[in-house]
Amino acid sequence: MTPAIGPIKRSSFQVQKAAKEVKDKIGSRQMLTVFVTTGFVLCGIVEQSATVALLANNPSPISAAEFADYVENTSYITRYCQPPDTFNITDKNDSNRHVHVVLSLPHIEIPMSRTDETESVLREAFMWGTLVSPLAASRIAARAGAESLFGFSVLGAGILALLVPAAWLSPYHVALRIVQGMCMGATWPAAHMLAVTWFKPKHVSGFVSCYTAVNLGYAVVGLLGTPLVRTVGRDILSYAICLTAVLWYFLWWRFVEESLSPSMPKRDEHRNLPWRRLLLSGPAWACGVAVVGSQWADATLMLGVTKYLKLVYGFSTAHEHVLASLPHIGHFLAAIIFGFVVDHIRSSGIVSTTTARKFFVYISHFIPATLMFVLGYTGCDPAAPAALYTAALMLTGATPAGVYASAADIAPNYAGTVFGLCQTIGAAGLLAANYVVSEGLHGSFAGWWRLVFGASSAVLLITATAFMAIGSGSVQDWNNPETDETDSITPEIPELVEDSPDIDALIEQTSD
């Protein structure tokens, strides 16, 4: 044995030993959940990295003190709300009560800056990537394996960041953003296949709620990436993302693909997919339509409301990182809570699965629709729209517990494909919302904030109503198509996950 090979073998043995020790102490489901969650965090970081690098590299030309002076003297709310000390109401109970009064809602032209235009193009390119990949990725995951596709997708999105400095703001940069979006879009159906493979049907919601870790990635890159770019430079963010993705994939390969994948129950989703019955399925389309509403609301909240708070009420996300990041953290934490609550409800048998899914769709769609509509009529109090924005974004965290999990309920054997279809439809809604928000705030009808928020409320209400009418949490008959025995999907797969009292022990026995 050569001197160089000995240390490599010893190092490999130590890694394998560490992996076994971690596996012994942490359950297989918990390990998978941690890695999927961190993978989605990385995806969120990649998605927002261009925005952070662009805006942080082009800091505001005014200081925090100058911006405060702008808010005090020239912002919309001080120009079009009568100051409280000039409008007194005298009555027998309060002889000197001060109130704000809205004088008008004018037609203000708010042209997009060059930085805003560039950021919009890069964001839209990423959205196009998420549109074209989910359905195709679901078929790839069915053949190549969900764990392999998920790992390679996160790794691909991260490694492509290494090319961003060389392609910065060129047509190649736009192409990179499209491919990164395709990588992120591929993670959704792969994660859904992992959900129905590793988790009992009544425990799926908690795992699916981890998908909202994408929002946690938005907060992480905003809080850590912005000072990093301003201190070291724009390119360091791309290098840090690439390095983190490579490290994540190594751990994913070691602890998931190598340790868990050999014992994973095998699925045969790529055979005998009943395309016609899937495309004619009302519950499947109900999931897709509801995802459109959710994506539309998220786009309005994250793109429109933040600009509304800045331009109308004087909030600046460039100076207030809490406003930019805290709602995303709340969205993630609320989603986790909603996921565990609906799993508890289903396990307890309090209500049927369909009722539980529709209840959480009500929370994620109807209530935020009301809050967003009211947001445009909050008057002169700046705290009200900020609170409504945070509450609405948190409540949309119920979407995974309602809509996403329903896509696994109706067809566990084809969960990846159904969810790929839902995400494709949802991405189309995301692009439409992005256009409406951009035009509503900067285009021919700039300043009509109420129209933007009203449109989002209407979309939420319509899509939620559609799910309430035809959505379901019951397994559809096309989930087990009547085919020849040699071509049929293995029927034991759902029962294996459902009936096994301890899948970790089953995997341990198989490994031995």
XYZ file of C-alpha atoms in Angstrom:
512
model
C 0.000 0.000 0.000
C 1.411 3.362 -1.007
C 1.771 6.021 1.716
C -0.882 8.224 0.078
C -3.594 5.546 -0.083
C -3.446 4.601 3.585
C -4.660 7.965 4.980
C -7.406 8.137 2.329
C -8.764 4.718 3.328
C -8.558 5.575 7.012
C -10.388 8.844 6.324
C -13.103 7.009 4.349
C -13.512 4.510 7.159
C -13.840 7.324 9.694
C -16.529 9.006 7.563
C -18.455 5.726 7.309
C -18.147 5.194 11.047
C -19.371 8.728 11.747
C -22.292 8.215 9.374
C -23.306 5.019 11.175
C -23.082 6.733 14.589
C -25.249 9.611 13.400
C -27.718 7.192 11.854
C -27.923 5.235 15.128
C -28.706 8.376 17.115
C -30.993 10.125 14.647
C -33.976 8.439 13.032
C -34.060 8.026 9.277
C -37.064 10.302 8.867
C -35.507 13.018 11.011
C -32.261 12.853 9.048
C -34.109 13.090 5.745
C -36.159 16.034 7.018
C -33.048 17.940 8.087
C -31.348 17.501 4.732
C -34.448 18.332 2.683
C -35.048 21.433 4.796
C -31.481 22.670 4.404
C -31.655 21.857 0.697
C -34.663 24.129 0.303
C -32.890 26.814 2.348
C -30.072 26.664 -0.202
C -32.595 26.948 -3.033
C -34.061 30.066 -1.438
C -30.583 31.543 -1.066
C -29.847 30.863 -4.737
C -33.146 32.406 -5.816
C -32.570 35.648 -3.917
C -28.808 35.814 -4.389
C -28.991 37.905 -7.561
C -31.298 40.431 -5.911
C -29.109 40.707 -2.816
C -25.888 41.002 -4.835
C -27.417 43.604 -7.141
C -29.042 45.799 -4.497
C -26.272 45.461 -1.923
C -23.687 46.265 -4.578
C -25.674 49.394 -5.489
C -26.409 50.849 -2.082
C -28.916 53.605 -1.584
C -27.455 56.989 -2.557
C -28.889 58.469 0.637
C -27.970 57.688 4.202
C -30.336 56.420 6.872
C -30.631 59.933 8.287
C -31.382 61.394 4.851
C -34.005 58.715 4.242
C -35.615 59.541 7.581
C -35.748 63.174 6.491
C -37.360 62.089 3.206
C -40.008 60.139 5.102
C -40.686 63.112 7.315
C -41.073 65.659 4.537
C -41.727 64.158 1.107
C -43.171 60.635 1.377
C -46.696 59.886 0.187
C -48.115 59.564 3.678
C -46.891 62.988 4.810
C -47.869 64.648 1.525
C -51.397 63.242 1.312
C -52.361 62.778 4.963
C -53.244 65.808 6.971
C -50.840 66.128 9.938
C -52.510 65.299 13.237
C -51.613 68.550 14.952
C -53.596 70.544 12.361
C -56.836 68.610 12.630
C -58.457 68.593 16.018
C -61.725 67.069 17.032
C -63.469 68.571 19.972
C -66.204 66.758 21.792
C -67.493 66.533 25.283
C -65.235 63.584 26.128
C -61.959 64.712 24.495
C -61.342 68.383 23.911
C -58.087 67.932 21.943
C -58.019 64.574 20.162
C -55.645 64.347 17.185
C -56.314 62.113 14.181
C -54.894 61.480 10.700
C -57.172 62.036 7.733
C -56.491 60.811 4.193
C -56.925 63.726 1.830
C -56.679 61.881 -1.498
C -55.335 58.859 -3.328
C -53.599 60.468 -6.311
C -52.221 58.982 -9.497
C -48.473 58.998 -8.789
C -45.993 57.951 -11.465
C -43.214 55.817 -9.974
C -40.702 55.009 -12.707
C -38.521 51.927 -12.301
C -34.848 52.605 -11.760
C -32.292 50.787 -13.871
C -31.443 48.588 -10.900
C -35.115 47.691 -10.452
C -35.405 46.786 -14.125
C -32.325 44.552 -14.006
C -33.514 42.844 -10.838
C -36.916 42.246 -12.415
C -35.379 40.616 -15.511
C -33.208 38.272 -13.408
C -36.134 37.378 -11.164
C -38.408 36.664 -14.113
C -35.747 34.468 -15.753
C -35.609 32.349 -12.602
C -39.412 32.050 -12.632
C -39.369 30.780 -16.212
C -37.001 28.052 -15.090
C -39.373 26.968 -12.334
C -42.164 26.841 -14.929
C -40.559 24.463 -17.426
C -38.937 21.875 -15.139
C -41.320 20.431 -12.486
C -43.420 18.131 -14.658
C -40.450 16.794 -16.608
C -38.471 16.411 -13.384
C -41.242 14.286 -11.881
C -40.771 11.753 -14.663
C -36.993 11.817 -14.236
C -37.372 11.279 -10.489
C -39.652 8.311 -11.152
C -36.928 6.634 -13.177
C -33.654 7.832 -11.669
C -34.754 8.057 -8.042
C -36.100 10.996 -6.056
C -33.121 11.147 -3.700
C -30.656 11.385 -6.607
C -32.641 14.074 -8.426
C -33.125 16.181 -5.303
C -29.436 16.056 -4.455
C -28.248 16.848 -7.970
C -30.790 19.669 -8.335
C -29.626 21.468 -5.198
C -25.993 20.860 -6.141
C -26.572 22.108 -9.693
C -28.248 25.318 -8.549
C -25.349 25.982 -6.178
C -22.514 25.130 -8.556
C -23.949 27.342 -11.296
C -23.503 30.269 -8.891
C -19.765 29.863 -9.482
C -20.266 31.097 -13.059
C -22.286 34.168 -12.078
C -19.279 36.526 -11.515
C -18.014 35.894 -15.051
C -21.483 36.270 -16.579
C -22.675 39.165 -14.415
C -25.479 41.161 -16.060
C -24.835 39.652 -19.480
C -27.202 37.453 -21.516
C -25.322 34.487 -20.075
C -26.368 35.631 -16.605
C -30.009 35.473 -17.652
C -29.427 31.974 -19.059
C -27.806 30.903 -15.787
C -30.820 32.176 -13.857
C -33.149 30.138 -16.061
C -31.120 26.970 -15.475
C -30.944 27.658 -11.739
C -34.720 28.032 -11.743
C -35.022 24.695 -13.535
C -32.883 23.074 -10.844
C -35.061 24.502 -8.103
C -38.239 23.468 -9.913
C -36.957 19.899 -10.034
C -36.689 19.704 -6.247
C -40.471 19.961 -5.676
C -41.647 16.673 -7.278
C -38.566 14.853 -5.970
C -39.313 15.969 -2.414
C -42.944 14.875 -2.785
C -41.864 11.409 -3.858
C -39.630 11.232 -0.788
C -42.578 12.315 1.367
C -44.919 9.516 0.299
C -42.085 6.959 0.360
C -40.723 7.612 3.829
C -43.672 8.952 5.798
C -46.971 7.474 6.811
C -49.914 9.176 5.101
C -51.016 10.773 8.361
C -47.527 12.201 8.957
C -46.875 13.671 5.517
C -48.023 17.218 6.276
C -45.224 17.964 8.739
C -42.590 16.951 6.194
C -44.251 18.797 3.313
C -44.337 21.975 5.412
C -40.525 21.936 5.372
C -40.716 23.056 1.739
C -41.299 26.576 3.058
C -37.643 26.575 4.121
C -37.226 28.388 0.790
C -38.555 31.459 2.600
C -36.070 30.841 5.373
C -33.396 30.985 2.682
C -34.707 34.409 1.647
C -34.223 35.625 5.213
C -30.765 34.062 5.565
C -29.367 35.581 2.386
C -30.908 38.938 3.256
C -29.488 39.037 6.768
C -26.067 37.485 6.053
C -25.552 38.067 2.350
C -26.126 41.823 2.349
C -23.362 42.701 4.854
C -21.093 40.089 3.254
C -21.430 41.671 -0.191
C -20.945 45.173 1.142
C -17.879 44.147 3.137
C -16.038 41.763 0.818
C -17.618 42.259 -2.591
C -20.346 40.944 -4.863
C -18.529 37.814 -6.059
C -17.994 36.400 -2.574
C -21.695 35.557 -2.324
C -21.524 33.303 -5.378
C -18.416 31.545 -4.099
C -19.971 31.025 -0.657
C -23.134 29.542 -2.213
C -21.106 27.173 -4.390
C -18.957 25.994 -1.486
C -21.986 25.482 0.750
C -23.813 23.515 -1.966
C -20.832 21.205 -2.494
C -20.557 20.576 1.251
C -24.310 19.971 1.506
C -24.264 17.511 -1.369
C -21.353 15.556 0.133
C -23.305 15.147 3.368
C -26.474 14.319 1.425
C -24.619 11.650 -0.560
C -23.036 10.192 2.572
C -26.015 10.176 4.941
C -28.967 9.875 2.544
C -27.991 8.299 -0.749
C -25.424 5.908 0.725
C -26.999 5.187 4.122
C -30.756 5.472 3.527
C -31.291 4.927 -0.179
C -30.348 1.206 -0.291
C -33.037 0.455 2.300
C -35.631 2.833 0.849
C -38.886 1.186 -0.285
C -38.764 1.046 -4.062
C -41.372 2.907 -6.064
C -42.263 2.264 -9.687
C -44.047 5.505 -10.490
C -42.749 5.714 -14.048
C -44.817 2.771 -15.276
C -48.440 2.865 -16.336
C -49.074 6.489 -15.484
C -52.743 7.140 -16.363
C -52.142 10.496 -18.050
C -55.654 10.886 -19.388
C -57.309 10.220 -16.041
C -54.792 12.435 -14.279
C -55.400 15.349 -16.628
C -59.169 14.895 -16.279
C -59.048 14.617 -12.501
C -60.912 17.407 -10.724
C -59.002 17.080 -7.410
C -55.649 17.240 -9.240
C -56.645 20.436 -11.026
C -58.056 21.812 -7.777
C -54.582 21.450 -6.255
C -52.992 23.185 -9.232
C -55.487 26.054 -9.197
C -55.023 26.547 -5.448
C -51.241 26.675 -5.938
C -51.803 29.477 -8.474
C -53.559 31.494 -5.776
C -50.809 30.814 -3.257
C -48.033 31.782 -5.678
C -49.905 34.915 -6.742
C -50.313 35.988 -3.127
C -46.661 35.338 -2.318
C -45.573 37.414 -5.319
C -47.825 40.285 -4.300
C -46.715 40.160 -0.679
C -42.994 39.852 -1.338
C -42.771 42.174 -4.351
C -45.706 44.558 -4.112
C -46.237 45.120 -0.411
C -42.580 45.804 0.318
C -42.540 48.511 -2.365
C -45.863 49.822 -1.067
C -44.473 50.140 2.443
C -41.366 51.888 1.157
C -42.912 54.312 -1.311
C -46.147 55.048 0.518
C -45.270 54.792 4.188
C -41.548 55.468 4.086
C -40.253 52.066 5.194
C -36.927 51.198 3.598
C -35.942 47.550 3.341
C -32.414 48.757 2.603
C -32.193 50.134 6.131
C -34.646 47.842 7.935
C -33.513 44.207 7.576
C -36.076 43.104 10.135
C -38.957 44.149 7.886
C -37.376 42.296 4.968
C -36.549 39.059 6.835
C -38.777 38.607 9.872
C -41.990 37.869 7.902
C -40.197 35.080 5.993
C -39.018 33.498 9.219
C -42.568 33.754 10.552
C -43.882 32.144 7.358
C -41.593 29.141 7.835
C -42.347 28.708 11.546
C -46.095 29.047 10.953
C -45.934 26.426 8.192
C -44.208 23.939 10.505
C -46.823 24.513 13.206
C -49.684 24.129 10.720
C -48.138 20.910 9.408
C -47.903 19.281 12.811
C -51.386 20.486 13.756
C -53.024 18.941 10.696
C -51.104 15.687 11.237
C -52.391 15.585 14.801
C -55.936 16.283 13.637
C -55.785 13.480 11.080
C -54.175 11.007 13.485
C -56.811 11.765 16.095
C -59.624 11.228 13.615
C -61.291 14.495 14.568
C -62.251 15.242 10.964
C -61.755 13.584 7.603
C -58.661 14.219 5.511
C -60.667 16.192 2.959
C -62.147 18.435 5.656
C -58.718 19.026 7.177
C -57.197 19.980 3.823
C -60.037 22.373 2.993
C -59.852 23.980 6.427
C -56.176 24.814 5.958
C -56.820 26.066 2.435
C -59.367 28.385 4.034
C -56.648 29.636 6.390
C -54.032 30.021 3.644
C -56.303 31.690 1.081
C -59.471 33.286 2.463
C -57.963 35.043 5.474
C -54.903 36.456 3.625
C -57.251 37.621 0.847
C -59.178 39.661 3.398
C -56.007 41.068 4.956
C -54.577 42.084 1.590
C -57.775 43.822 0.553
C -57.875 45.759 3.825
C -54.191 46.621 3.432
C -55.005 49.126 0.707
C -57.421 50.979 2.985
C -55.365 51.320 6.162
C -55.129 55.100 5.925
C -52.306 57.000 7.536
C -51.134 54.619 10.257
C -47.881 53.000 9.005
C -47.966 50.230 11.609
C -51.222 48.787 10.247
C -50.035 47.772 6.743
C -46.779 46.371 8.141
C -48.717 44.224 10.607
C -51.189 43.086 7.929
C -48.307 42.185 5.582
C -46.596 40.084 8.253
C -49.841 38.359 9.266
C -50.825 37.571 5.668
C -47.413 36.096 4.837
C -47.497 33.949 7.968
C -50.984 32.642 7.222
C -50.015 31.641 3.683
C -47.716 29.198 5.474
C -50.779 26.958 5.791
C -50.554 26.199 2.053
C -48.358 23.079 2.417
C -50.651 21.621 5.080
C -53.609 22.124 2.756
C -52.816 22.131 -0.947
C -49.362 20.530 -1.138
C -50.293 17.596 1.071
C -53.519 17.084 -0.853
C -51.454 16.343 -3.968
C -49.961 13.409 -2.054
C -53.307 12.313 -0.620
C -55.164 11.886 -3.893
C -52.518 9.747 -5.629
C -49.668 8.461 -3.435
C -48.400 6.263 -6.274
C -48.043 9.316 -8.534
C -47.412 12.021 -5.942
C -44.353 13.394 -7.723
C -46.143 13.735 -11.041
C -49.261 15.307 -9.528
C -47.186 17.818 -7.612
C -45.056 18.507 -10.671
C -48.234 19.393 -12.546
C -49.369 21.615 -9.659
C -46.054 23.471 -9.527
C -46.056 23.987 -13.288
C -49.511 25.560 -13.117
C -48.496 27.540 -10.032
C -45.360 28.910 -11.714
C -47.524 30.236 -14.539
C -49.564 32.102 -11.919
C -46.343 33.387 -10.355
C -45.231 34.869 -13.674
C -48.632 36.468 -14.195
C -48.573 37.949 -10.700
C -45.067 39.278 -11.248
C -46.274 41.104 -14.370
C -49.363 42.525 -12.656
C -47.377 43.740 -9.658
C -44.682 45.341 -11.822
C -47.211 47.058 -14.082
C -49.410 48.033 -11.175
C -46.597 49.750 -9.329
C -44.532 51.078 -12.213
C -46.547 50.838 -15.420
C -49.435 52.587 -17.064
C -51.555 52.568 -13.929
C -48.792 53.230 -11.399
C -49.944 54.147 -7.928
C -53.148 52.163 -8.023
C -52.137 50.116 -5.042
C -55.655 49.066 -4.223
C -56.080 47.523 -7.657
C -52.971 45.355 -7.181
C -54.054 44.165 -3.747
C -57.645 43.735 -4.854
C -56.589 41.584 -7.817
C -54.534 39.364 -5.532
C -57.456 39.043 -3.121
C -59.773 38.083 -5.969
C -57.354 35.419 -7.248
C -57.025 33.958 -3.756
C -60.783 33.822 -3.286
C -61.476 32.279 -6.701
C -58.768 29.624 -6.429
C -59.738 28.742 -2.872
C -63.391 28.426 -3.879
C -62.382 26.045 -6.662
C -60.519 23.867 -4.176
C -63.430 23.948 -1.761
C -65.721 22.773 -4.548
C -63.711 19.948 -6.131
C -60.637 19.464 -3.929
C -60.191 16.209 -2.053
C -58.006 14.386 0.432
C -59.147 10.909 -0.599
C -57.187 8.505 -2.776
C -58.526 8.589 -6.331
C -59.402 5.423 -8.207
C -56.792 6.104 -10.896
C -54.084 5.826 -8.242
C -54.237 2.037 -8.738
C -55.102 1.493 -12.400
C -56.347 -1.928 -13.420
C -53.477 -3.400 -15.432
C -51.827 -6.730 -15.967
C -50.064 -8.112 -12.958
C -46.690 -7.902 -14.675
C -47.136 -4.218 -15.442
C -48.841 -3.068 -12.271
C -47.337 -0.765 -9.735
C -46.277 -2.643 -6.640
C -49.306 -2.381 -4.343
C -47.298 -3.076 -1.204
C -45.510 0.258 -1.268
C -48.206 2.400 0.408
C -48.998 -0.363 2.898
C -45.324 -0.760 3.731
C -45.054 2.852 4.795
C -48.485 2.958 6.407
C -48.435 -0.254 8.415
C -44.823 -0.339 9.519
C -44.713 0.660 13.203
C -41.074 1.677 12.961
C -39.601 2.138 9.546
C -36.228 2.959 11.096
C -36.089 -0.522 12.609
C -37.136 -2.012 9.263
C -34.336 -0.169 7.497
C -31.855 -1.305 10.157
C -32.852 -4.937 9.692
C -32.549 -4.633 5.919
C -29.116 -3.064 6.225
C -27.910 -5.868 8.472
